Amino acid sequence: MQLSIEYFTERDSTVNICSIDLAKAFDKLNRYALFIKLMKRKCPLNLIDILENWYSKSKTCVKWGNSFSQFFKLKAGVRQGGVLSPILFAVLINDVLIKLQDSSLGGHIKNIAFNCFMYADDLLLLSISIHDMQRMVDICKSELDWLDMNINVTKTSCIRIGNRFDCNVADITIDNVSINWVNEIRYLGVYILCNKIFKCNTHNAKMKYFRSLNGVLGKIGTSSSIDVTLSLISSFCTPVLLYGLDTGCLSKAQINRLNYPFSSVFTKLFSTFNKNIIIQCQYYTGYLPLKYILDLRFLNFVTGLNNAMHSPAYILFKMFGEKELLSVANVYNINLTDSCRLRKIKIWNSFKNECELCL
């Protein structure tokens, strides 16, 4: 998504993004609409009969304190957390994406549609034109009405990214209800800002990181083994801070701002604010600094795209992202065919050389 937005903004276009919130998508899924979609895909009737029989016997109850209500039937929805549920939901919702792709509306790059992005029930629409965006929203509304799924208009919002991001524009409506133009939207846990360029807000990630960090330190204290403390923080806290940053969507200034909470652990454990000492502490405890971790995660993420050669993300990256990949790889003398383990070794050797210069 970032590459497609940057493609248009670099060409002096302003991208309109609409984040559509589906109300209780998994809980209120119309099973008969799902069965119709499965039949259109020529799914074996025996399998559809099994699914219909299985879901018709789904029951649940309500627990209040130590009391339980009587069991009652679930007449809609798929099981939350079920292995099959995401696949069934994808089958149900797929025609929304196909109709958006066939509409020739929204963002297109070299005759390839990049006008919508969806993961589970999180749907984003991209368009340069407000008129196209309204028509795309209408297409979604029409298909979702057929699927008996509702759009939560109060949680649906729009932002603009580009040179004219702060201009007044016409409202986009759903059933004559205007969608709010906001300063940021949340997509898959990442906050995207309304700005001249694609930018993410890392403030919420830092807050969650400090909450999880305080939770760990509050349980084990600072008198525990440093190895144990760092291991727990690396497992439970660091992923919170770095969630969704594998794609390299941060600027150098944002990386520097993230480095403060990341390095604060070593500041607290080793009682020092000296950057050179902190680097030495990271080296001798076996932990990479933030900039090296982000580069390693970016290389691993991009290499993983080779396993999805027909995905839009892979196509976009092949068009515009290889230059960035090569620039990062060349810093550490990494070949694109290197294994994950070898990449980590080469990045660690680069960090080792930095530590020797600090002595």
Short mmCIF file of C-alpha atoms in Angstrom, two decimals:
data_model
loop_
_atom_site.label_atom_id
_atom_site.label_comp_id
_atom_site.label_asym_id
_atom_site.label_seq_id
_atom_site.Cartn_x
_atom_site.Cartn_y
_atom_site.Cartn_z
CA MET A 1 0.00 0.00 0.00
CA GLN A 2 2.79 2.42 0.88
CA LEU A 3 4.44 1.99 -2.52
CA SER A 4 1.18 2.61 -4.38
CA ILE A 5 0.50 5.80 -2.38
CA GLU A 6 4.06 7.04 -2.90
CA TYR A 7 3.76 6.33 -6.63
CA PHE A 8 0.91 8.86 -6.93
CA THR A 9 2.22 11.46 -4.44
CA GLU A 10 5.60 11.56 -6.18
CA ARG A 11 3.72 12.51 -9.35
CA ASP A 12 2.00 15.44 -7.60
CA SER A 13 -1.30 13.63 -7.09
CA THR A 14 -3.25 13.58 -3.84
CA VAL A 15 -4.49 10.16 -2.75
CA ASN A 16 -7.85 9.75 -1.05
CA ILE A 17 -8.07 6.79 1.31
CA CYS A 18 -11.30 5.43 2.76
CA SER A 19 -11.16 2.95 5.63
CA ILE A 20 -14.40 0.95 5.66
CA ASP A 21 -15.43 -0.67 8.93
CA LEU A 22 -17.67 -3.73 8.64
CA ALA A 23 -19.98 -4.11 11.62
CA LYS A 24 -19.48 -7.49 13.36
CA ALA A 25 -18.31 -9.03 10.08
CA PHE A 26 -17.52 -12.51 11.42
CA ASP A 27 -20.30 -12.62 14.04
CA LYS A 28 -23.16 -11.59 11.73
CA LEU A 29 -22.05 -13.37 8.55
CA ASN A 30 -25.06 -14.64 6.59
CA ARG A 31 -24.39 -18.35 6.18
CA TYR A 32 -26.79 -18.81 3.27
CA ALA A 33 -25.06 -16.04 1.33
CA LEU A 34 -21.84 -17.94 2.02
CA PHE A 35 -23.33 -21.20 0.72
CA ILE A 36 -24.49 -19.44 -2.47
CA LYS A 37 -20.96 -18.10 -3.02
CA LEU A 38 -19.55 -21.61 -2.48
CA MET A 39 -21.99 -23.07 -5.02
CA LYS A 40 -20.99 -20.41 -7.57
CA ARG A 41 -17.39 -21.55 -7.09
CA LYS A 42 -18.57 -25.13 -7.82
CA CYS A 43 -17.71 -26.32 -4.35
CA PRO A 44 -18.81 -29.97 -3.84
CA LEU A 45 -22.34 -30.14 -2.47
CA ASN A 46 -21.28 -32.75 0.08
CA LEU A 47 -18.90 -30.22 1.65
CA ILE A 48 -21.59 -27.52 1.69
CA ASP A 49 -23.98 -30.00 3.36
CA ILE A 50 -21.36 -30.72 6.03
CA LEU A 51 -20.85 -27.01 6.69
CA GLU A 52 -24.61 -26.37 6.83
CA ASN A 53 -25.12 -29.29 9.23
CA TRP A 54 -22.16 -28.23 11.37
CA TYR A 55 -23.20 -24.59 11.71
CA SER A 56 -26.87 -25.49 12.32
CA LYS A 57 -25.75 -27.25 15.51
CA SER A 58 -23.69 -24.36 16.85
CA LYS A 59 -24.83 -23.29 20.31
CA THR A 60 -23.52 -21.01 23.02
CA CYS A 61 -24.43 -19.55 26.40
CA VAL A 62 -23.73 -16.43 28.44
CA LYS A 63 -21.64 -16.52 31.62
CA TRP A 64 -22.35 -13.93 34.33
CA GLY A 65 -20.10 -14.39 37.34
CA ASN A 66 -20.56 -18.03 38.30
CA SER A 67 -23.92 -18.35 36.57
CA PHE A 68 -24.64 -19.65 33.06
CA SER A 69 -27.63 -18.99 30.86
CA GLN A 70 -29.46 -21.63 28.87
CA PHE A 71 -27.83 -22.66 25.60
CA PHE A 72 -29.22 -21.06 22.45
CA LYS A 73 -28.57 -21.52 18.73
CA LEU A 74 -26.22 -19.31 16.72
CA LYS A 75 -28.11 -18.53 13.52
CA ALA A 76 -25.40 -16.38 11.90
CA GLY A 77 -21.64 -15.93 11.83
CA VAL A 78 -18.62 -18.20 11.73
CA ARG A 79 -16.53 -19.35 14.68
CA GLN A 80 -14.10 -16.72 15.91
CA GLY A 81 -10.60 -18.20 15.92
CA GLY A 82 -11.62 -21.18 13.79
CA VAL A 83 -9.07 -22.42 11.25
CA LEU A 84 -11.68 -22.45 8.47
CA SER A 85 -13.33 -19.12 9.32
CA PRO A 86 -10.88 -16.75 7.52
CA ILE A 87 -11.10 -18.86 4.35
CA LEU A 88 -14.89 -18.89 4.37
CA PHE A 89 -15.00 -15.14 4.99
CA ALA A 90 -12.55 -14.58 2.10
CA VAL A 91 -14.82 -16.59 -0.21
CA LEU A 92 -17.82 -14.53 0.86
CA ILE A 93 -16.17 -11.12 0.48
CA ASN A 94 -14.11 -11.84 -2.65
CA ASP A 95 -16.72 -10.53 -5.10
CA VAL A 96 -16.46 -7.07 -3.49
CA LEU A 97 -12.79 -6.92 -4.50
CA ILE A 98 -13.49 -8.33 -7.96
CA LYS A 99 -16.18 -5.72 -8.65
CA LEU A 100 -13.86 -2.94 -7.48
CA GLN A 101 -11.09 -4.26 -9.71
CA ASP A 102 -13.40 -4.56 -12.74
CA SER A 103 -14.83 -1.07 -12.20
CA SER A 104 -11.69 0.68 -13.59
CA LEU A 105 -12.09 3.21 -10.77
CA GLY A 106 -9.52 4.40 -8.27
CA GLY A 107 -5.75 3.94 -8.40
CA HIS A 108 -4.20 2.11 -11.35
CA ILE A 109 -0.49 1.62 -12.00
CA LYS A 110 0.53 0.37 -15.44
CA ASN A 111 -3.01 -0.92 -16.07
CA ILE A 112 -3.02 -2.89 -12.81
CA ALA A 113 -5.69 -2.01 -10.25
CA PHE A 114 -4.41 -0.92 -6.84
CA ASN A 115 -7.67 0.62 -5.73
CA CYS A 116 -8.39 -1.57 -2.69
CA PHE A 117 -6.52 -3.43 0.03
CA MET A 118 -8.15 -5.92 2.35
CA TYR A 119 -7.03 -8.17 5.18
CA ALA A 120 -9.73 -10.11 7.05
CA ASP A 121 -12.52 -7.54 7.53
CA ASP A 122 -10.31 -4.42 7.22
CA LEU A 123 -10.93 -2.77 3.84
CA LEU A 124 -9.13 0.28 2.38
CA LEU A 125 -10.12 2.07 -0.82
CA LEU A 126 -7.63 4.23 -2.75
CA SER A 127 -8.49 6.85 -5.34
CA ILE A 128 -7.12 10.11 -6.71
CA SER A 129 -10.61 11.32 -7.63
CA ILE A 130 -13.32 12.08 -5.06
CA HIS A 131 -15.93 11.13 -7.65
CA ASP A 132 -14.30 7.72 -8.18
CA MET A 133 -14.10 7.20 -4.43
CA GLN A 134 -17.85 7.82 -4.06
CA ARG A 135 -18.60 5.34 -6.83
CA MET A 136 -16.28 2.74 -5.23
CA VAL A 137 -18.03 3.18 -1.88
CA ASP A 138 -21.38 2.70 -3.66
CA ILE A 139 -20.11 -0.53 -5.23
CA CYS A 140 -19.05 -1.81 -1.81
CA LYS A 141 -22.38 -0.81 -0.28
CA SER A 142 -24.37 -2.55 -3.03
CA GLU A 143 -22.45 -5.83 -2.77
CA LEU A 144 -22.36 -5.80 1.04
CA ASP A 145 -26.13 -5.24 1.13
CA TRP A 146 -26.54 -8.40 -0.95
CA LEU A 147 -24.29 -10.24 1.51
CA ASP A 148 -26.42 -8.89 4.40
CA MET A 149 -23.40 -7.12 5.87
CA ASN A 150 -23.54 -3.62 7.31
CA ILE A 151 -21.02 -0.78 7.14
CA ASN A 152 -20.43 1.00 10.44
CA VAL A 153 -20.54 4.58 9.12
CA THR A 154 -19.50 6.12 12.44
CA LYS A 155 -16.24 4.13 12.41
CA THR A 156 -15.65 4.53 8.67
CA SER A 157 -13.34 7.45 7.85
CA CYS A 158 -11.29 9.08 5.09
CA ILE A 159 -7.91 10.81 4.87
CA ARG A 160 -5.88 12.49 2.13
CA ILE A 161 -2.16 12.13 1.44
CA GLY A 162 -0.40 14.49 -0.96
CA ASN A 163 0.38 18.15 -1.57
CA ARG A 164 -3.31 19.11 -1.31
CA PHE A 165 -4.06 16.98 1.74
CA ASP A 166 -5.50 19.93 3.69
CA CYS A 167 -7.85 21.23 0.98
CA ASN A 168 -11.61 21.23 1.53
CA VAL A 169 -13.28 18.51 -0.52
CA ALA A 170 -16.79 17.16 -1.02
CA ASP A 171 -18.17 14.67 1.46
CA ILE A 172 -18.34 10.99 0.65
CA THR A 173 -21.63 9.49 1.78
CA ILE A 174 -23.17 6.13 2.61
CA ASP A 175 -26.97 6.16 2.56
CA ASN A 176 -26.85 9.98 2.66
CA VAL A 177 -24.70 9.90 5.81
CA SER A 178 -21.37 11.71 5.42
CA ILE A 179 -18.11 9.89 6.18
CA ASN A 180 -15.74 11.84 8.42
CA TRP A 181 -12.49 13.25 7.05
CA VAL A 182 -9.96 12.64 9.84
CA ASN A 183 -6.28 13.28 10.60
CA GLU A 184 -5.33 9.62 10.86
CA ILE A 185 -6.73 6.16 10.25
CA ARG A 186 -5.85 2.84 11.83
CA TYR A 187 -5.21 -0.09 9.50
CA LEU A 188 -3.98 -3.44 10.86
CA GLY A 189 -2.72 -1.74 14.00
CA VAL A 190 -0.73 0.90 12.09
CA TYR A 191 -1.79 4.55 12.27
CA ILE A 192 -1.51 6.33 8.90
CA LEU A 193 -1.38 10.13 9.02
CA CYS A 194 -3.01 12.74 6.81
CA ASN A 195 0.10 14.42 5.39
CA LYS A 196 1.98 15.53 2.28
CA ILE A 197 3.83 12.21 2.23
CA PHE A 198 3.08 8.73 3.53
CA LYS A 199 3.81 8.81 7.25
CA CYS A 200 2.91 6.61 10.20
CA ASN A 201 2.18 7.73 13.74
CA THR A 202 4.31 5.69 16.16
CA HIS A 203 3.04 7.39 19.34
CA ASN A 204 0.52 4.63 20.11
CA ALA A 205 3.15 1.94 19.54
CA LYS A 206 5.48 3.64 22.01
CA MET A 207 2.73 3.93 24.61
CA LYS A 208 1.86 0.24 24.30
CA TYR A 209 5.56 -0.65 24.46
CA PHE A 210 6.07 1.25 27.72
CA ARG A 211 2.92 -0.33 29.18
CA SER A 212 4.13 -3.84 28.37
CA LEU A 213 7.66 -2.94 29.55
CA ASN A 214 6.37 -1.67 32.89
CA GLY A 215 4.25 -4.80 33.19
CA VAL A 216 7.28 -7.07 32.76
CA LEU A 217 9.55 -5.04 35.05
CA GLY A 218 6.76 -4.75 37.61
CA LYS A 219 6.54 -8.54 37.82
CA ILE A 220 10.24 -9.47 37.87
CA GLY A 221 11.83 -6.26 39.19
CA THR A 222 15.26 -4.94 38.22
CA SER A 223 17.18 -7.32 40.50
CA SER A 224 16.56 -10.33 38.23
CA SER A 225 19.17 -11.68 35.86
CA ILE A 226 19.85 -9.26 33.00
CA ASP A 227 19.74 -12.13 30.49
CA VAL A 228 16.29 -13.19 31.71
CA THR A 229 15.00 -9.61 31.75
CA LEU A 230 16.23 -8.87 28.22
CA SER A 231 14.85 -12.18 26.95
CA LEU A 232 11.39 -11.41 28.34
CA ILE A 233 11.44 -7.86 26.97
CA SER A 234 12.58 -9.11 23.57
CA SER A 235 9.73 -11.66 23.49
CA PHE A 236 6.84 -9.63 24.92
CA CYS A 237 7.69 -5.93 24.49
CA THR A 238 9.83 -5.39 21.39
CA PRO A 239 7.24 -6.95 18.99
CA VAL A 240 4.71 -4.38 20.28
CA LEU A 241 7.04 -1.51 19.36
CA LEU A 242 8.02 -2.90 15.94
CA TYR A 243 4.61 -4.21 14.86
CA GLY A 244 3.94 -3.50 11.18
CA LEU A 245 7.31 -1.83 10.52
CA ASP A 246 8.82 -4.64 8.43
CA THR A 247 8.03 -2.82 5.19
CA GLY A 248 10.45 0.03 5.89
CA CYS A 249 7.75 2.71 6.09
CA LEU A 250 9.64 4.90 8.59
CA SER A 251 11.82 7.93 7.94
CA LYS A 252 15.18 8.39 9.67
CA ALA A 253 13.62 10.93 12.05
CA GLN A 254 10.92 8.43 13.07
CA ILE A 255 13.52 5.70 13.59
CA ASN A 256 15.47 8.03 15.86
CA ARG A 257 12.31 8.73 17.87
CA LEU A 258 11.62 5.01 18.21
CA ASN A 259 15.18 4.39 19.29
CA TYR A 260 14.57 6.27 22.57
CA PRO A 261 12.07 3.77 24.04
CA PHE A 262 14.01 0.85 22.55
CA SER A 263 17.29 1.97 24.19
CA SER A 264 15.62 2.99 27.45
CA VAL A 265 15.74 -0.65 28.59
CA PHE A 266 19.53 -0.67 28.46
CA THR A 267 19.61 2.80 30.05
CA LYS A 268 17.59 1.48 32.99
CA LEU A 269 19.35 -1.88 33.39
CA PHE A 270 22.89 -0.52 33.09
CA SER A 271 22.27 2.92 34.64
CA THR A 272 23.86 4.96 31.84
CA PHE A 273 22.85 7.53 29.24
CA ASN A 274 26.12 7.26 27.29
CA LYS A 275 25.31 6.10 23.75
CA ASN A 276 28.66 4.37 23.27
CA ILE A 277 28.24 2.42 26.51
CA ILE A 278 24.71 1.43 25.52
CA ILE A 279 25.99 0.12 22.18
CA GLN A 280 28.64 -1.92 23.99
CA CYS A 281 26.01 -3.29 26.38
CA GLN A 282 23.83 -4.31 23.43
CA TYR A 283 26.76 -6.04 21.76
CA TYR A 284 27.91 -8.03 24.79
CA THR A 285 24.36 -9.09 25.70
CA GLY A 286 23.75 -10.25 22.12
CA TYR A 287 21.05 -7.75 21.05
CA LEU A 288 21.12 -5.66 17.88
CA PRO A 289 20.36 -1.91 18.00
CA LEU A 290 17.06 -0.76 16.52
CA LYS A 291 18.36 0.35 13.10
CA TYR A 292 19.92 -3.07 12.47
CA ILE A 293 16.77 -4.90 13.59
CA LEU A 294 14.61 -2.83 11.23
CA ASP A 295 16.96 -3.49 8.30
CA LEU A 296 16.98 -7.23 9.03
CA ARG A 297 13.18 -7.36 9.30
CA PHE A 298 12.85 -5.39 6.06
CA LEU A 299 15.18 -7.78 4.20
CA ASN A 300 13.34 -10.83 5.55
CA PHE A 301 9.96 -9.33 4.63
CA VAL A 302 10.97 -8.47 1.09
CA THR A 303 12.61 -11.86 0.55
CA GLY A 304 9.37 -13.49 1.68
CA LEU A 305 7.52 -11.71 -1.13
CA ASN A 306 9.28 -14.03 -3.58
CA ASN A 307 7.02 -16.79 -2.28
CA ALA A 308 3.97 -14.78 -3.38
CA MET A 309 4.97 -13.83 -6.92
CA HIS A 310 1.39 -13.22 -8.09
CA SER A 311 0.42 -10.94 -5.21
CA PRO A 312 -0.04 -7.17 -5.79
CA ALA A 313 2.61 -6.49 -3.13
CA TYR A 314 5.21 -8.46 -5.09
CA ILE A 315 4.28 -6.76 -8.38
CA LEU A 316 4.53 -3.30 -6.80
CA PHE A 317 7.84 -4.10 -5.19
CA LYS A 318 9.30 -5.37 -8.46
CA MET A 319 8.21 -2.13 -10.10
CA PHE A 320 9.45 0.38 -7.55
CA GLY A 321 11.00 -1.23 -4.48
CA GLU A 322 14.06 -3.09 -5.69
CA LYS A 323 16.25 0.00 -5.55
CA GLU A 324 15.58 0.40 -1.82
CA LEU A 325 16.24 -3.30 -1.26
CA LEU A 326 19.60 -3.14 -3.03
CA SER A 327 20.63 -0.02 -1.13
CA VAL A 328 20.00 -1.76 2.22
CA ALA A 329 21.59 -5.03 1.11
CA ASN A 330 24.73 -3.29 -0.18
CA VAL A 331 25.35 -1.66 3.21
CA TYR A 332 25.93 -5.11 4.71
CA ASN A 333 27.30 -6.85 1.56
CA ILE A 334 24.26 -9.11 1.54
CA ASN A 335 23.32 -11.12 -1.55
CA LEU A 336 19.64 -11.52 -2.31
CA THR A 337 20.07 -15.30 -2.31
CA ASP A 338 21.52 -15.35 1.21
CA SER A 339 19.61 -17.30 3.85
CA CYS A 340 17.95 -15.57 6.80
CA ARG A 341 20.67 -16.87 9.09
CA LEU A 342 23.46 -15.58 6.84
CA ARG A 343 21.80 -12.16 6.58
CA LYS A 344 21.67 -11.93 10.35
CA ILE A 345 25.37 -12.91 10.62
CA LYS A 346 26.42 -10.22 8.14
CA ILE A 347 24.36 -7.55 9.91
CA TRP A 348 25.82 -8.65 13.24
CA ASN A 349 29.36 -8.33 11.81
CA SER A 350 28.55 -4.79 10.71
CA PHE A 351 27.35 -4.03 14.24
CA LYS A 352 30.54 -5.57 15.61
CA ASN A 353 32.63 -3.23 13.47
CA GLU A 354 30.64 -0.26 14.81
CA CYS A 355 31.32 -1.38 18.38
CA GLU A 356 35.08 -1.58 17.71
CA LEU A 357 35.03 2.03 16.46
CA CYS A 358 33.34 3.12 19.70
CA LEU A 359 36.21 1.77 21.82
#
